[in-house]
Amino acid sequence: MTNPYAAERQISHSVENMAEKDAELGFKKETVSKLLSSSFKEDKTRLSGDAALLMAELLKVFVQEAAVRSQKQAESEDCDQVDIEHFEKILPQLLLDF
């Protein structure tokens, strides 16, 4: 007989692993700055360092949330692996939440 709380512990363990790697992972400020600057219509538009750091943090949280929701979706379908279909299913609500 399987433990009904095993999947919940696995999810929390994965979230803990992400929290441990949190300091290591993220988007580089320079990369985010270049991506944002490429969409500016006027050359005079500038991006402060704080704004780039804030956007990098937002992107990191967005990606982490997408990973967790995709994992939960895969588990709800009794899958051992997260596929693009799981991500596609959670994407509409994720975009609305952000």
mmCIF file of C-alpha atoms in Angstrom, residues 57-66 69 92-98:
data_model
loop_
_atom_site.group_PDB
_atom_site.id
_atom_site.type_symbol
_atom_site.label_atom_id
_atom_site.label_comp_id
_atom_site.label_asym_id
_atom_site.label_seq_id
_atom_site.Cartn_x
_atom_site.Cartn_y
_atom_site.Cartn_z
ATOM 1 C CA GLU A 57 14.044 38.469 -9.267
ATOM 2 C CA LEU A 58 10.562 38.486 -10.813
ATOM 3 C CA LEU A 59 11.733 36.226 -13.637
ATOM 4 C CA LYS A 60 13.340 33.839 -11.165
ATOM 5 C CA VAL A 61 10.138 33.601 -9.104
ATOM 6 C CA PHE A 62 8.087 33.143 -12.285
ATOM 7 C CA VAL A 63 10.263 30.257 -13.490
ATOM 8 C CA GLN A 64 10.273 28.591 -10.065
ATOM 9 C CA GLU A 65 6.493 28.854 -9.821
ATOM 10 C CA ALA A 66 6.121 27.413 -13.325
ATOM 11 C CA ARG A 69 3.011 24.002 -10.839
ATOM 12 C CA PRO A 92 -2.788 30.189 -18.688
ATOM 13 C CA GLN A 93 -3.445 30.425 -14.939
ATOM 14 C CA LEU A 94 0.204 31.203 -14.241
ATOM 15 C CA LEU A 95 0.106 34.158 -16.616
ATOM 16 C CA LEU A 96 -3.100 35.406 -15.010
ATOM 17 C CA ASP A 97 -1.541 35.123 -11.548
ATOM 18 C CA PHE A 98 1.456 37.216 -12.553
#
